[in-house]
Amino acid sequence: MEKTFYITTPIYYVNDVPHIGHAYTTIACDVLARYKKERGYKVYFLTGTDEHGQKVEKAAQANGETPLELADRVVKRFQSLWEKLNIDNTDFIRTTQERHKKAVEEIFRRIEAKKDIYLGEYEDWYCTPCETFWTEKQLLDGNCPDCGRPTDKLREESYFFRMSKYQDALLEHIEKNPDFIQPRTRRNEILSFIKEGLRDLSISRTTFNWGIPVPGNDKHVIYVWFDALTNYISSLGFPDDPDGNFKDFWPCNVHVIGKDILRFHTVYWPTFLLAAGIPLPEKVFAHGWWTVEGQKMSKSLRNVVEPNMLVDKYGVDAIRYFLLREVPFGLDGDFSHTALVHRINSDLANDHGNLVSRSTAMVNKYFDGVLPQPGADEEVDTELKQIFNNAVATVDQHMNNLAFNKALQAIWELVSAANKYIDDTAPWALAKDDSQKERLGTVMYNLLEAVRLIALYTAPFMPETGAKVLALLGDSEESDVTDVRFDWGGLKPGTKITKSKPLFPRIETE
Ligand code: MSP
């Protein structure tokens, strides 16, 4: 059976334009999706936009447009940014699409049929920016405990989901599946939240219209989180096409999210699914938040980092690399131009770029650009191969743990090993001695093979650079990516090797 992999980003609210935080999640998912493809998996990678709810309705009103006009406008900003960042998603879901509406209605009906939805009355404090209800007790000085902004007292008729009924089943699931919530600290956070006791959840609103009406009672619209979370299955064709993508890809392998929306994904979503009789996702991974030059990113501070501008200035691969290399996925991090420039100059221009230029230049100088046949191995060659062979499992493990920075560290150990191999074998000295021609050929072969493997490893992170390097090595068949390509010895002697231009020009700083 074909190996499959399903990965999702959160769907982004359209009341805000995309910034570096959104780009971060999406790039991380794209990297893992590309990596799994390289490893021979059939991959489904989903992203999209969350277009309903009071927040979007209010933003549209403030702009003098309809919510759908706002959504149509902002969705283009997201889509064009993803294109610019080389995001290779399988589908883009919008919650205003008919296919999504059908899925939301169906899951609502299923839960209602189980008598786990009932009509009641609500009186609580609502934080509109977070689209979340709080009890009086949960408020901090009268404000939202998550974002600190003021809340409004709301009293309304509402449909409730019997979330309390699923408390024990959820706890058991989390305890039996230690990897369900990652990282560890997040898992502990959720475990203690559940142990405090789950209340029934209000899942409809009557105070505004912008949403999917409750089936059979259009005075109510469905709560935006109930609506939004369903995107993960509506994209797969649930409920109309149970034998298609839904069968192949559900349950999802990993929902990647920011730490702020953990509870929705690890308490609400799994209990909805339990009630609807649908299997739970395998894993939810919550990453940290970016600050900018030490400060929280906010419109009022005018320090929102605009990804389009960054790409224009530094190039797409450098940005993708930096975001995943600089900070362990799961921890908070700080974005600074100094740190970015430092990474570009040292890791990319110096270590990786120089390796590729030196290697391709030497084959051209010593063998007219035709890759020689390798001869017998010396100790230094065996060592190099061993380092590369060991990396296959190491990198794979880090990628499966979404430890992108560790995967990159492991890949850069290969870069260092290859650079060291050049110093140790001193090809320029071998070239001066005709009797060493065969030895020089072995060294060149091993070096270029190392460059090929490094290109394969870096390609999910830096697709343009990866493809460029592979093309220098005579590989134009990007589609021919299979697992075996990670085995040592894939380059064919006789291949024409093109001399590389600098991959990453150094950025001059004062
Ligand atoms: N619409 C909901 C998600 C619904 S998923 C079924 C939502 N949207 S959002 O646009 O507000 O946020 C989307 C993601 O961006 C979240 O995962 C959030 O953590 C992430 N980020 C927003 N600002 C961020 C930073 N400053 N840093 C890192 N990620 C941040 O929530």
Coordinates of C-alpha atoms and ligand atoms in Angstrom, one line a residue, residues 9-17 19-25 48-52 55 78 95 129 224-225 227-232 256-262 264-265 287-292 296-297 332-333, ligand 1:
T9 CA -1.8 24.6 8.6
P10 CA -4.4 26.5 10.6
I11 CA -6.8 28.4 8.3
Y12 CA -6.0 32.1 8.5
Y13 CA -8.5 34.8 9.4
V14 CA -9.2 37.2 6.6
N15 CA -9.6 40.2 8.8
D16 CA -5.8 40.5 8.9
V17 CA -3.2 40.5 6.1
H19 CA 2.6 38.5 8.3
I20 CA 5.7 36.6 9.2
G21 CA 3.8 34.5 11.9
H22 CA 1.4 33.1 9.3
A23 CA 4.3 32.6 6.9
Y24 CA 6.2 30.6 9.6
T25 CA 3.5 28.0 10.1
G48 CA -6.8 28.0 3.6
T49 CA -8.7 30.8 5.1
D50 CA -11.2 31.2 8.0
E51 CA -13.8 33.6 6.7
H52 CA -16.8 33.6 9.0
K55 CA -14.4 39.5 13.8
F78 CA -2.6 35.0 1.2
T95 CA -14.9 28.3 4.7
P129 CA -10.8 39.3 19.0
V224 CA -16.8 30.0 14.1
W225 CA -14.5 27.5 15.7
D227 CA -17.1 25.8 11.5
A228 CA -13.4 26.4 11.1
L229 CA -12.0 23.1 12.5
T230 CA -14.2 21.1 10.1
N231 CA -12.0 22.4 7.3
Y232 CA -9.6 19.6 8.0
V256 CA 0.5 22.3 12.8
I257 CA -0.7 25.3 14.8
G258 CA 0.5 28.2 16.9
K259 CA 0.5 27.8 20.7
D260 CA -2.4 30.3 21.0
I261 CA -4.9 27.9 19.4
L262 CA -3.9 24.8 21.1
F264 CA -9.3 24.5 20.1
H265 CA -7.3 21.8 18.4
H287 CA 4.9 26.1 17.6
G288 CA 6.0 29.2 19.4
W289 CA 5.5 32.9 18.6
W290 CA 7.8 35.3 16.9
T291 CA 8.6 38.7 18.4
V292 CA 10.4 41.4 16.3
K296 CA 5.6 41.8 20.3
M297 CA 4.5 42.3 16.7
D332 CA 9.3 31.4 20.9
G333 CA 11.8 33.3 18.9
Ligands
MSP1 N1 -8.6 31.2 12.2 C1 -7.9 30.7 13.3 C2 -7.4 29.3 13.1 C3 -8.4 28.3 12.7 S1 -7.8 26.7 12.4 C4 -9.1 25.7 12.3 C5 -6.7 31.6 13.6 N2 -6.2 32.4 12.6 S2 -5.1 33.5 12.7 O1 -4.9 34.0 11.4 O2 -5.3 34.4 13.8 O3 -3.7 32.7 13.2 C6 -3.2 31.7 12.4 C7 -1.9 31.2 13.0 O4 -0.9 32.2 12.9 C8 -2.0 30.7 14.4 O5 -1.4 29.4 14.4 C9 -1.1 31.6 15.1 O6 -0.4 31.0 16.1 C10 -0.1 32.1 14.0 N3 0.5 33.3 14.4 C11 0.0 34.6 14.5 N4 0.9 35.5 14.9 C12 2.1 34.8 15.2 C13 3.4 35.2 15.6 N5 3.7 36.4 15.9 N6 4.3 34.2 15.6 C14 4.1 32.9 15.2 N7 2.9 32.5 14.8 C15 1.8 33.4 14.9 O7 -6.2 31.6 14.7

